[in-house]
């Protein structure tokens, strides 16, 4: 199995971050010095992905503009001694081959992934959710791809979460295979405490096989009246082997204000341009709080 294509569902309405996300897609909010979406793209590219499909909607054209060339701006930068910035804009636009499809109705994550069928064809592919930003030594998607290739089957990524948190995610029934890798026996979306299968939540990263598309087309609306990817994954893991990787990373939910602020602080402390002075600033502030 070789995974060269990725799908990024980015057609959500961003209701958790209003009013900031009324006219700016949540994926385009700046995390330190670049949009959230760029972190996702960089993780995909660092994991070996070459072709990326972004599932967008009518209000989110800023995303395809961002990965386009902007010759007038580049020309201006070149002419004013800012060649480095101009080259950086080109580098970002050339990071991967970008494709776009619109999800014309907001009908859930499973429905968004189903829009990728023609782009994917008959290949395995990755899915990266734009809200889930990772800080990791080895890219999280690469951790999944390595496991999917080893076992030649679809693979989902997640982590153990608290009893209070599991109801916000999908929960899984697992059987241990090796360190941090499991067989997935069952999965359900946003379980009540009674429905919970375990505290292992699948979050943000998936390596899927094209048989998921027939399954998604036949999946009825589930939680919140939406076509859930998780319901499709439940059918997939009953039909064939599917594994889970407990990925080694600090995960941030940048779709929530708290996660967004935590990511902003952690990534700016790690950034060599902003880290040293921010550390001083925070230490100084802490004295007066
Ligand atoms: C989605 C998925 C859910 C997953 C979560 C975090 O939920 O449906 O299975 O656990 O992302 O990646 P959402 O946060 O969009 O409600």
PDB file of N, CA and C and ligand atoms in Angstrom, residues 16 109 129 132 168-170 189-190 202-204 206 228 230 251, ligand 1:
ATOM      1  N   UNK A  16     -18.138  27.113  16.325  1.00  0.00           N
ATOM      2  CA  UNK A  16     -17.568  27.220  17.677  1.00  0.00           C
ATOM      3  C   UNK A  16     -16.659  28.440  17.829  1.00  0.00           C
ATOM      4  N   UNK A 109     -19.449  14.839   8.109  1.00  0.00           N
ATOM      5  CA  UNK A 109     -18.086  14.475   7.711  1.00  0.00           C
ATOM      6  C   UNK A 109     -18.077  13.324   6.699  1.00  0.00           C
ATOM      7  N   UNK A 129      -8.222  16.005   9.447  1.00  0.00           N
ATOM      8  CA  UNK A 129      -9.225  16.997   9.845  1.00  0.00           C
ATOM      9  C   UNK A 129      -8.535  18.292  10.250  1.00  0.00           C
ATOM     10  N   UNK A 132      -7.660  19.475  13.983  1.00  0.00           N
ATOM     11  CA  UNK A 132      -6.718  18.730  14.818  1.00  0.00           C
ATOM     12  C   UNK A 132      -5.288  19.016  14.388  1.00  0.00           C
ATOM     13  N   UNK A 168     -17.425  13.476  23.302  1.00  0.00           N
ATOM     14  CA  UNK A 168     -17.278  14.476  22.231  1.00  0.00           C
ATOM     15  C   UNK A 168     -16.619  13.877  20.992  1.00  0.00           C
ATOM     16  N   UNK A 169     -16.184  12.617  21.099  1.00  0.00           N
ATOM     17  CA  UNK A 169     -15.413  12.004  20.003  1.00  0.00           C
ATOM     18  C   UNK A 169     -16.071  10.700  19.577  1.00  0.00           C
ATOM     19  N   UNK A 170     -15.267   9.887  18.848  1.00  0.00           N
ATOM     20  CA  UNK A 170     -15.721   8.531  18.568  1.00  0.00           C
ATOM     21  C   UNK A 170     -14.978   7.601  19.515  1.00  0.00           C
ATOM     22  N   UNK A 189     -19.923   6.857  17.324  1.00  0.00           N
ATOM     23  CA  UNK A 189     -19.735   8.315  17.332  1.00  0.00           C
ATOM     24  C   UNK A 189     -20.384   8.941  18.555  1.00  0.00           C
ATOM     25  N   UNK A 190     -19.628   9.789  19.232  1.00  0.00           N
ATOM     26  CA  UNK A 190     -20.121  10.566  20.387  1.00  0.00           C
ATOM     27  C   UNK A 190     -21.019   9.732  21.298  1.00  0.00           C
ATOM     28  N   UNK A 202     -10.943   8.157  18.366  1.00  0.00           N
ATOM     29  CA  UNK A 202     -10.324   8.384  17.053  1.00  0.00           C
ATOM     30  C   UNK A 202     -10.428   9.875  16.763  1.00  0.00           C
ATOM     31  N   UNK A 203      -9.273  10.492  16.485  1.00  0.00           N
ATOM     32  CA  UNK A 203      -9.260  11.946  16.352  1.00  0.00           C
ATOM     33  C   UNK A 203      -8.361  12.407  15.214  1.00  0.00           C
ATOM     34  N   UNK A 204      -8.984  12.887  14.174  1.00  0.00           N
ATOM     35  CA  UNK A 204      -8.279  13.741  13.225  1.00  0.00           C
ATOM     36  C   UNK A 204      -7.476  13.138  12.091  1.00  0.00           C
ATOM     37  N   UNK A 206      -6.724   9.628   9.464  1.00  0.00           N
ATOM     38  CA  UNK A 206      -7.224   8.347   8.971  1.00  0.00           C
ATOM     39  C   UNK A 206      -6.440   7.965   7.719  1.00  0.00           C
ATOM     40  N   UNK A 228     -22.210  10.297   9.219  1.00  0.00           N
ATOM     41  CA  UNK A 228     -21.001  10.262  10.040  1.00  0.00           C
ATOM     42  C   UNK A 228     -19.954   9.346   9.415  1.00  0.00           C
ATOM     43  N   UNK A 230     -17.703   8.039  11.098  1.00  0.00           N
ATOM     44  CA  UNK A 230     -17.570   6.965  12.088  1.00  0.00           C
ATOM     45  C   UNK A 230     -18.519   5.798  11.799  1.00  0.00           C
ATOM     46  N   UNK A 251      -1.931  16.857  20.832  1.00  0.00           N
ATOM     47  CA  UNK A 251      -2.976  17.247  19.883  1.00  0.00           C
ATOM     48  C   UNK A 251      -3.698  18.500  20.397  1.00  0.00           C
TER      49      UNK A 251
HETATM   50  C1  LIG B   1     -15.228  14.701  14.399  1.00  0.00           C
HETATM   51  C2  LIG B   1     -15.512  13.205  14.215  1.00  0.00           C
HETATM   52  C3  LIG B   1     -15.206  12.441  15.496  1.00  0.00           C
HETATM   53  C4  LIG B   1     -13.775  12.719  15.933  1.00  0.00           C
HETATM   54  C5  LIG B   1     -13.573  14.251  16.090  1.00  0.00           C
HETATM   55  C6  LIG B   1     -12.149  14.634  16.455  1.00  0.00           C
HETATM   56  O1  LIG B   1     -16.174  15.228  15.309  1.00  0.00           O
HETATM   57  O2  LIG B   1     -16.868  13.024  13.830  1.00  0.00           O
HETATM   58  O3  LIG B   1     -15.369  11.055  15.261  1.00  0.00           O
HETATM   59  O4  LIG B   1     -13.490  12.032  17.136  1.00  0.00           O
HETATM   60  O5  LIG B   1     -13.910  14.925  14.860  1.00  0.00           O
HETATM   61  O6  LIG B   1     -11.261  14.407  15.413  1.00  0.00           O
HETATM   62  P1  LIG B   1     -16.424  16.824  15.463  1.00  0.00           P
HETATM   63  O7  LIG B   1     -15.342  17.325  16.376  1.00  0.00           O
HETATM   64  O8  LIG B   1     -16.343  17.417  14.100  1.00  0.00           O
HETATM   65  O9  LIG B   1     -17.798  16.938  16.081  1.00  0.00           O
END
